[in-house]
């Protein structure tokens, strides 16, 4: 299964992301876990890349899942605008939002352009989600999700916490060019 990750562009609001402009390590870690589970990944950092070119690369990769990172409250609206753009161009793709802010306040992301919010550690949640989608299993069987449904949000329970961080796969830094 192909999984793309998008880091939203920096906006006009001065927030922590302006001060801490670093590699998208969280996305690299989640992509590393997905690759170990047998999935193909792509990371597009819209802080550094033209949005139109990134969307062309996204379409060419043909992902089944697109993950958007929202670590800070100041990124929320940019993440939602990006989710809308993804859904306009790839309506069949599953849009997942994760990150610290999304985990802290998942209900804020109930929106027609968002299918799922990952609540917790993406290194555990996203491989389980991708495998469930790949096998046609029900998403409510995957812990750590908030599913956005027409009837409202559905929480699937807490994701398991990894007790040994040394067991995590290495970040997929090779995906950043």
PDB file of C-alpha atoms in Angstrom:
ATOM      1  CA  UNK A   1       0.000   0.000   0.000  1.00  0.00           C
ATOM      2  CA  UNK A   2       1.189   3.529  -0.784  1.00  0.00           C
ATOM      3  CA  UNK A   3       1.082   6.048   2.063  1.00  0.00           C
ATOM      4  CA  UNK A   4       1.973   9.710   1.555  1.00  0.00           C
ATOM      5  CA  UNK A   5       2.697  12.201   4.307  1.00  0.00           C
ATOM      6  CA  UNK A   6       2.341  15.948   3.960  1.00  0.00           C
ATOM      7  CA  UNK A   7       3.846  18.522   6.296  1.00  0.00           C
ATOM      8  CA  UNK A   8       1.698  21.692   5.969  1.00  0.00           C
ATOM      9  CA  UNK A   9       3.355  24.936   4.882  1.00  0.00           C
ATOM     10  CA  UNK A  10       4.277  27.614   7.377  1.00  0.00           C
ATOM     11  CA  UNK A  11       1.588  30.271   7.555  1.00  0.00           C
ATOM     12  CA  UNK A  12       1.368  33.860   8.646  1.00  0.00           C
ATOM     13  CA  UNK A  13       0.766  33.118  12.322  1.00  0.00           C
ATOM     14  CA  UNK A  14       3.953  33.141  14.336  1.00  0.00           C
ATOM     15  CA  UNK A  15       4.006  29.981  16.338  1.00  0.00           C
ATOM     16  CA  UNK A  16       6.419  27.423  17.650  1.00  0.00           C
ATOM     17  CA  UNK A  17       6.874  25.890  14.191  1.00  0.00           C
ATOM     18  CA  UNK A  18       8.582  29.127  13.068  1.00  0.00           C
ATOM     19  CA  UNK A  19      11.154  28.801  15.840  1.00  0.00           C
ATOM     20  CA  UNK A  20      11.667  25.048  15.560  1.00  0.00           C
ATOM     21  CA  UNK A  21      12.142  24.639  11.810  1.00  0.00           C
ATOM     22  CA  UNK A  22      13.616  21.150  11.714  1.00  0.00           C
ATOM     23  CA  UNK A  23      13.249  17.990   9.681  1.00  0.00           C
ATOM     24  CA  UNK A  24       9.803  16.341   9.888  1.00  0.00           C
ATOM     25  CA  UNK A  25      11.172  13.685  12.241  1.00  0.00           C
ATOM     26  CA  UNK A  26       7.745  12.516  13.392  1.00  0.00           C
ATOM     27  CA  UNK A  27       6.718  11.785   9.806  1.00  0.00           C
ATOM     28  CA  UNK A  28      10.048  10.059   9.162  1.00  0.00           C
ATOM     29  CA  UNK A  29       9.518   7.837  12.223  1.00  0.00           C
ATOM     30  CA  UNK A  30       5.994   6.861  11.193  1.00  0.00           C
ATOM     31  CA  UNK A  31       7.148   6.219   7.611  1.00  0.00           C
ATOM     32  CA  UNK A  32       9.958   4.022   8.964  1.00  0.00           C
ATOM     33  CA  UNK A  33       7.433   1.918  10.874  1.00  0.00           C
ATOM     34  CA  UNK A  34       5.223   1.642   7.785  1.00  0.00           C
ATOM     35  CA  UNK A  35       8.141   0.569   5.592  1.00  0.00           C
ATOM     36  CA  UNK A  36       9.081  -2.177   8.058  1.00  0.00           C
ATOM     37  CA  UNK A  37       5.447  -3.340   7.815  1.00  0.00           C
ATOM     38  CA  UNK A  38       5.811  -3.591   4.014  1.00  0.00           C
ATOM     39  CA  UNK A  39       4.213  -0.337   2.848  1.00  0.00           C
ATOM     40  CA  UNK A  40       5.658   2.242   0.441  1.00  0.00           C
ATOM     41  CA  UNK A  41       5.917   5.800   1.740  1.00  0.00           C
ATOM     42  CA  UNK A  42       6.423   9.321   0.485  1.00  0.00           C
ATOM     43  CA  UNK A  43       7.029  12.503   2.515  1.00  0.00           C
ATOM     44  CA  UNK A  44       6.299  15.918   1.014  1.00  0.00           C
ATOM     45  CA  UNK A  45       7.345  18.913   3.124  1.00  0.00           C
ATOM     46  CA  UNK A  46       5.311  21.896   1.972  1.00  0.00           C
ATOM     47  CA  UNK A  47       7.405  24.211   4.116  1.00  0.00           C
ATOM     48  CA  UNK A  48      10.122  23.673   1.505  1.00  0.00           C
ATOM     49  CA  UNK A  49       8.260  22.598  -1.617  1.00  0.00           C
ATOM     50  CA  UNK A  50       5.844  24.374  -3.939  1.00  0.00           C
ATOM     51  CA  UNK A  51       2.298  23.194  -3.185  1.00  0.00           C
ATOM     52  CA  UNK A  52       1.367  22.607  -6.848  1.00  0.00           C
ATOM     53  CA  UNK A  53       4.502  20.535  -7.474  1.00  0.00           C
ATOM     54  CA  UNK A  54       3.879  18.597  -4.270  1.00  0.00           C
ATOM     55  CA  UNK A  55       0.314  17.817  -5.358  1.00  0.00           C
ATOM     56  CA  UNK A  56       1.633  16.561  -8.722  1.00  0.00           C
ATOM     57  CA  UNK A  57       4.059  14.260  -6.904  1.00  0.00           C
ATOM     58  CA  UNK A  58       1.253  13.135  -4.613  1.00  0.00           C
ATOM     59  CA  UNK A  59      -1.009  12.199  -7.538  1.00  0.00           C
ATOM     60  CA  UNK A  60       1.854  10.383  -9.305  1.00  0.00           C
ATOM     61  CA  UNK A  61       2.557   8.280  -6.177  1.00  0.00           C
ATOM     62  CA  UNK A  62      -1.092   7.093  -6.138  1.00  0.00           C
ATOM     63  CA  UNK A  63      -1.481   6.781  -2.371  1.00  0.00           C
ATOM     64  CA  UNK A  64      -4.369   5.016  -0.709  1.00  0.00           C
ATOM     65  CA  UNK A  65      -3.714   6.943   2.533  1.00  0.00           C
ATOM     66  CA  UNK A  66      -2.516  10.533   2.941  1.00  0.00           C
ATOM     67  CA  UNK A  67      -1.341  11.537   6.394  1.00  0.00           C
ATOM     68  CA  UNK A  68      -1.153  15.172   7.454  1.00  0.00           C
ATOM     69  CA  UNK A  69       0.846  16.301  10.460  1.00  0.00           C
ATOM     70  CA  UNK A  70      -0.591  18.839  12.900  1.00  0.00           C
ATOM     71  CA  UNK A  71       1.678  19.285  15.889  1.00  0.00           C
ATOM     72  CA  UNK A  72       0.747  22.836  16.848  1.00  0.00           C
ATOM     73  CA  UNK A  73      -2.564  24.638  17.276  1.00  0.00           C
ATOM     74  CA  UNK A  74      -1.278  27.280  14.847  1.00  0.00           C
ATOM     75  CA  UNK A  75      -1.143  24.591  12.120  1.00  0.00           C
ATOM     76  CA  UNK A  76      -4.796  23.542  12.412  1.00  0.00           C
ATOM     77  CA  UNK A  77      -6.328  25.650   9.662  1.00  0.00           C
ATOM     78  CA  UNK A  78      -3.413  25.000   7.304  1.00  0.00           C
ATOM     79  CA  UNK A  79      -3.797  21.266   7.896  1.00  0.00           C
ATOM     80  CA  UNK A  80      -7.534  21.448   7.145  1.00  0.00           C
ATOM     81  CA  UNK A  81      -6.981  23.523   3.992  1.00  0.00           C
ATOM     82  CA  UNK A  82      -4.425  20.961   2.868  1.00  0.00           C
ATOM     83  CA  UNK A  83      -6.865  18.123   3.636  1.00  0.00           C
ATOM     84  CA  UNK A  84      -9.488  19.875   1.502  1.00  0.00           C
ATOM     85  CA  UNK A  85      -7.039  20.250  -1.365  1.00  0.00           C
ATOM     86  CA  UNK A  86      -6.095  16.573  -1.160  1.00  0.00           C
ATOM     87  CA  UNK A  87      -9.775  15.511  -1.164  1.00  0.00           C
ATOM     88  CA  UNK A  88     -10.538  17.786  -4.135  1.00  0.00           C
ATOM     89  CA  UNK A  89      -7.760  16.207  -6.200  1.00  0.00           C
ATOM     90  CA  UNK A  90      -7.917  12.658  -4.828  1.00  0.00           C
ATOM     91  CA  UNK A  91     -11.474  12.159  -3.511  1.00  0.00           C
ATOM     92  CA  UNK A  92     -11.063   8.400  -3.018  1.00  0.00           C
ATOM     93  CA  UNK A  93      -7.973   8.683  -0.794  1.00  0.00           C
ATOM     94  CA  UNK A  94      -8.222   8.280   2.988  1.00  0.00           C
ATOM     95  CA  UNK A  95      -7.071  11.465   4.733  1.00  0.00           C
ATOM     96  CA  UNK A  96      -5.592  10.949   8.196  1.00  0.00           C
ATOM     97  CA  UNK A  97      -4.510  13.760  10.509  1.00  0.00           C
ATOM     98  CA  UNK A  98      -2.094  13.063  13.327  1.00  0.00           C
ATOM     99  CA  UNK A  99       0.458  14.794  15.486  1.00  0.00           C
ATOM    100  CA  UNK A 100       0.557  16.271  18.965  1.00  0.00           C
ATOM    101  CA  UNK A 101      -2.270  18.774  18.477  1.00  0.00           C
ATOM    102  CA  UNK A 102      -4.497  16.270  16.684  1.00  0.00           C
ATOM    103  CA  UNK A 103      -3.974  13.775  19.517  1.00  0.00           C
ATOM    104  CA  UNK A 104      -4.718  16.418  22.138  1.00  0.00           C
ATOM    105  CA  UNK A 105      -7.986  17.625  20.567  1.00  0.00           C
ATOM    106  CA  UNK A 106      -9.147  15.144  17.898  1.00  0.00           C
ATOM    107  CA  UNK A 107     -12.763  16.361  17.816  1.00  0.00           C
ATOM    108  CA  UNK A 108     -11.583  19.714  16.453  1.00  0.00           C
ATOM    109  CA  UNK A 109     -10.720  17.880  13.217  1.00  0.00           C
ATOM    110  CA  UNK A 110     -14.234  16.597  12.522  1.00  0.00           C
ATOM    111  CA  UNK A 111     -14.497  17.911   8.977  1.00  0.00           C
ATOM    112  CA  UNK A 112     -15.720  16.531   5.614  1.00  0.00           C
ATOM    113  CA  UNK A 113     -12.145  16.454   4.262  1.00  0.00           C
ATOM    114  CA  UNK A 114     -10.855  14.326   7.160  1.00  0.00           C
ATOM    115  CA  UNK A 115     -11.573  10.605   7.396  1.00  0.00           C
ATOM    116  CA  UNK A 116      -9.518   9.617  10.424  1.00  0.00           C
ATOM    117  CA  UNK A 117      -7.581  11.243  13.264  1.00  0.00           C
ATOM    118  CA  UNK A 118      -4.676   9.242  14.691  1.00  0.00           C
ATOM    119  CA  UNK A 119      -4.731   9.689  18.471  1.00  0.00           C
ATOM    120  CA  UNK A 120      -1.441   8.619  19.995  1.00  0.00           C
ATOM    121  CA  UNK A 121       1.831   7.308  18.619  1.00  0.00           C
ATOM    122  CA  UNK A 122       1.686   7.104  14.844  1.00  0.00           C
ATOM    123  CA  UNK A 123       4.451   4.492  14.782  1.00  0.00           C
ATOM    124  CA  UNK A 124       1.932   2.081  16.310  1.00  0.00           C
ATOM    125  CA  UNK A 125      -1.312   3.356  14.807  1.00  0.00           C
ATOM    126  CA  UNK A 126      -0.497   3.948  11.131  1.00  0.00           C
ATOM    127  CA  UNK A 127       0.951   0.495  10.340  1.00  0.00           C
ATOM    128  CA  UNK A 128      -2.141  -1.094  11.919  1.00  0.00           C
ATOM    129  CA  UNK A 129      -4.419   1.263   9.969  1.00  0.00           C
ATOM    130  CA  UNK A 130      -2.649   0.646   6.646  1.00  0.00           C
ATOM    131  CA  UNK A 131      -2.756  -3.110   7.174  1.00  0.00           C
ATOM    132  CA  UNK A 132      -6.476  -2.984   8.026  1.00  0.00           C
ATOM    133  CA  UNK A 133      -7.220  -0.914   4.909  1.00  0.00           C
ATOM    134  CA  UNK A 134      -5.074  -3.222   2.769  1.00  0.00           C
ATOM    135  CA  UNK A 135      -6.928  -6.304   4.066  1.00  0.00           C
ATOM    136  CA  UNK A 136     -10.393  -4.722   3.941  1.00  0.00           C
ATOM    137  CA  UNK A 137     -10.829  -5.009   7.708  1.00  0.00           C
ATOM    138  CA  UNK A 138     -13.155  -2.655   9.605  1.00  0.00           C
ATOM    139  CA  UNK A 139     -11.391   0.471  10.830  1.00  0.00           C
ATOM    140  CA  UNK A 140     -13.128   0.353  14.188  1.00  0.00           C
ATOM    141  CA  UNK A 141     -10.940  -2.680  14.957  1.00  0.00           C
ATOM    142  CA  UNK A 142      -7.808  -0.472  14.928  1.00  0.00           C
ATOM    143  CA  UNK A 143      -7.091   1.111  18.329  1.00  0.00           C
ATOM    144  CA  UNK A 144      -5.965   4.732  18.490  1.00  0.00           C
ATOM    145  CA  UNK A 145      -8.300   6.202  15.892  1.00  0.00           C
ATOM    146  CA  UNK A 146     -11.089   8.708  15.840  1.00  0.00           C
ATOM    147  CA  UNK A 147     -13.171   7.933  12.768  1.00  0.00           C
ATOM    148  CA  UNK A 148     -15.051  10.843  11.225  1.00  0.00           C
ATOM    149  CA  UNK A 149     -18.482   9.474  10.285  1.00  0.00           C
ATOM    150  CA  UNK A 150     -21.766  11.083   9.179  1.00  0.00           C
ATOM    151  CA  UNK A 151     -23.143  10.230  12.635  1.00  0.00           C
ATOM    152  CA  UNK A 152     -20.247  11.954  14.396  1.00  0.00           C
ATOM    153  CA  UNK A 153     -16.843  10.907  15.678  1.00  0.00           C
ATOM    154  CA  UNK A 154     -16.232   7.281  16.648  1.00  0.00           C
ATOM    155  CA  UNK A 155     -13.308   6.517  18.969  1.00  0.00           C
ATOM    156  CA  UNK A 156     -11.712   3.088  18.661  1.00  0.00           C
ATOM    157  CA  UNK A 157      -9.991   3.046  22.055  1.00  0.00           C
ATOM    158  CA  UNK A 158      -6.466   3.761  23.184  1.00  0.00           C
ATOM    159  CA  UNK A 159      -3.542   2.683  21.063  1.00  0.00           C
ATOM    160  CA  UNK A 160      -1.010   0.466  22.794  1.00  0.00           C
ATOM    161  CA  UNK A 161       2.023   2.315  24.120  1.00  0.00           C
ATOM    162  CA  UNK A 162       5.377   0.892  23.195  1.00  0.00           C
ATOM    163  CA  UNK A 163       7.335   0.093  26.324  1.00  0.00           C
ATOM    164  CA  UNK A 164      10.730  -0.214  24.634  1.00  0.00           C
ATOM    165  CA  UNK A 165      11.653   2.718  22.402  1.00  0.00           C
ATOM    166  CA  UNK A 166      14.771   0.900  21.195  1.00  0.00           C
ATOM    167  CA  UNK A 167      12.469  -1.473  19.298  1.00  0.00           C
ATOM    168  CA  UNK A 168      11.204   1.315  17.017  1.00  0.00           C
ATOM    169  CA  UNK A 169      12.440   1.231  13.427  1.00  0.00           C
ATOM    170  CA  UNK A 170      14.874   3.915  12.327  1.00  0.00           C
ATOM    171  CA  UNK A 171      13.338   7.076  10.839  1.00  0.00           C
ATOM    172  CA  UNK A 172      12.913   6.955   7.053  1.00  0.00           C
ATOM    173  CA  UNK A 173      15.271   9.884   6.454  1.00  0.00           C
ATOM    174  CA  UNK A 174      15.944   8.639   2.931  1.00  0.00           C
ATOM    175  CA  UNK A 175      12.464   9.938   1.984  1.00  0.00           C
ATOM    176  CA  UNK A 176      13.561  13.562   2.468  1.00  0.00           C
ATOM    177  CA  UNK A 177      15.357  14.981  -0.529  1.00  0.00           C
TER     178      UNK A 177
END
